[in-house]
């Protein structure tokens, strides 16, 4: 098992997203998890899970190679979806009281 927390970095995250343009669901899920990681009110255990799943997205040696069209990102999307399901109750709610 790899230590994903060492693999995660802002630069690697942004570089990975730029290589998978067109896989909208994966990008949206990754952005949600990334936003939770950066939120100062996110509990530490949730941040740890965010680091792990984003690290898995970034690490080039995962279960299914990323260069395989569509299928290559299926395991990444599954990991992100599972993480979001586990931490959904900690996601910030949109504020209705904020005026534009």
Coordinates of C-alpha atoms in Angstrom, one line a residue:
X1 CA 0.0 0.0 0.0
X2 CA 1.4 3.4 -0.9
X3 CA 1.5 6.3 1.5
X4 CA -0.9 8.7 -0.4
X5 CA -0.3 11.6 1.9
X6 CA 3.2 11.9 0.7
X7 CA 2.1 11.7 -2.9
X8 CA -0.5 14.5 -2.6
X9 CA 0.5 18.1 -3.5
X10 CA -1.3 21.1 -4.9
X11 CA 0.9 21.0 -8.0
X12 CA 0.4 17.3 -8.7
X13 CA -3.4 17.7 -8.2
X14 CA -3.7 20.5 -10.7
X15 CA -1.4 18.7 -13.2
X16 CA -3.5 15.6 -12.9
X17 CA -6.8 17.5 -13.5
X18 CA -5.3 19.1 -16.6
X19 CA -4.5 15.7 -18.1
X20 CA -8.0 14.3 -17.6
X21 CA -10.0 17.1 -19.2
X22 CA -13.3 15.7 -20.6
X23 CA -13.9 13.4 -17.6
X24 CA -16.3 15.9 -15.9
X25 CA -17.7 13.7 -13.1
X26 CA -14.2 12.8 -12.0
X27 CA -13.0 16.4 -12.1
X28 CA -16.1 17.6 -10.2
X29 CA -15.6 14.9 -7.5
X30 CA -11.9 15.8 -7.2
X31 CA -12.7 19.5 -6.8
X32 CA -15.3 18.7 -4.1
X33 CA -12.8 16.7 -2.1
X34 CA -10.0 19.3 -2.7
X35 CA -12.3 22.0 -1.4
X36 CA -13.0 20.1 1.7
X37 CA -9.3 19.5 2.3
X38 CA -8.7 23.3 2.1
X39 CA -11.6 24.2 4.3
X40 CA -10.3 25.2 7.8
X41 CA -13.5 23.8 9.5
X42 CA -13.1 20.3 8.0
X43 CA -12.3 17.8 10.8
X44 CA -8.8 16.3 10.8
X45 CA -10.0 12.7 10.0
X46 CA -11.9 14.0 7.0
X47 CA -8.8 15.9 5.8
X48 CA -6.8 12.7 6.1
X49 CA -9.4 10.9 3.9
X50 CA -9.2 13.7 1.4
X51 CA -5.5 13.5 1.2
X52 CA -5.6 9.7 0.8
X53 CA -8.1 9.8 -2.0
X54 CA -6.5 12.7 -3.8
X55 CA -3.2 10.9 -3.4
X56 CA -4.7 7.9 -5.1
X57 CA -5.9 10.0 -7.9
X58 CA -2.4 11.5 -8.4
X59 CA -0.2 8.4 -7.9
X60 CA 0.5 6.9 -11.4
X61 CA 0.5 3.3 -10.1
X62 CA -3.1 2.6 -9.3
X63 CA -5.4 -0.3 -9.9
X64 CA -6.3 0.5 -13.5
X65 CA -3.8 2.4 -15.6
X66 CA -4.9 6.0 -16.4
X67 CA -3.9 5.8 -20.1
X68 CA -6.7 3.3 -20.8
X69 CA -9.5 5.5 -22.2
X70 CA -12.5 5.9 -19.9
X71 CA -11.8 2.7 -17.9
X72 CA -8.5 4.1 -16.7
X73 CA -10.3 6.6 -14.5
X74 CA -13.1 4.4 -13.4
X75 CA -11.2 3.3 -10.3
X76 CA -10.3 6.9 -9.5
X77 CA -14.0 8.0 -9.8
X78 CA -15.0 5.0 -7.6
X79 CA -12.5 6.0 -4.9
X80 CA -13.6 9.7 -5.0
X81 CA -17.3 8.7 -4.9
X82 CA -16.8 6.5 -1.9
X83 CA -14.8 9.2 -0.1
X84 CA -17.5 11.8 -0.8
X85 CA -20.2 9.4 0.5
X86 CA -18.2 8.8 3.6
X87 CA -17.7 12.6 4.3
X88 CA -20.9 14.0 2.8
X89 CA -22.2 15.1 6.2
X90 CA -19.1 17.3 6.6
X91 CA -19.4 19.1 3.2
X92 CA -20.2 22.8 3.6
X93 CA -23.8 23.7 2.8
X94 CA -24.5 26.5 0.3
X95 CA -25.3 29.7 2.2
X96 CA -28.7 31.1 1.2
X97 CA -28.2 34.3 3.2
X98 CA -25.3 35.6 1.0
X99 CA -26.4 38.3 -1.4
X100 CA -24.7 38.6 -4.8

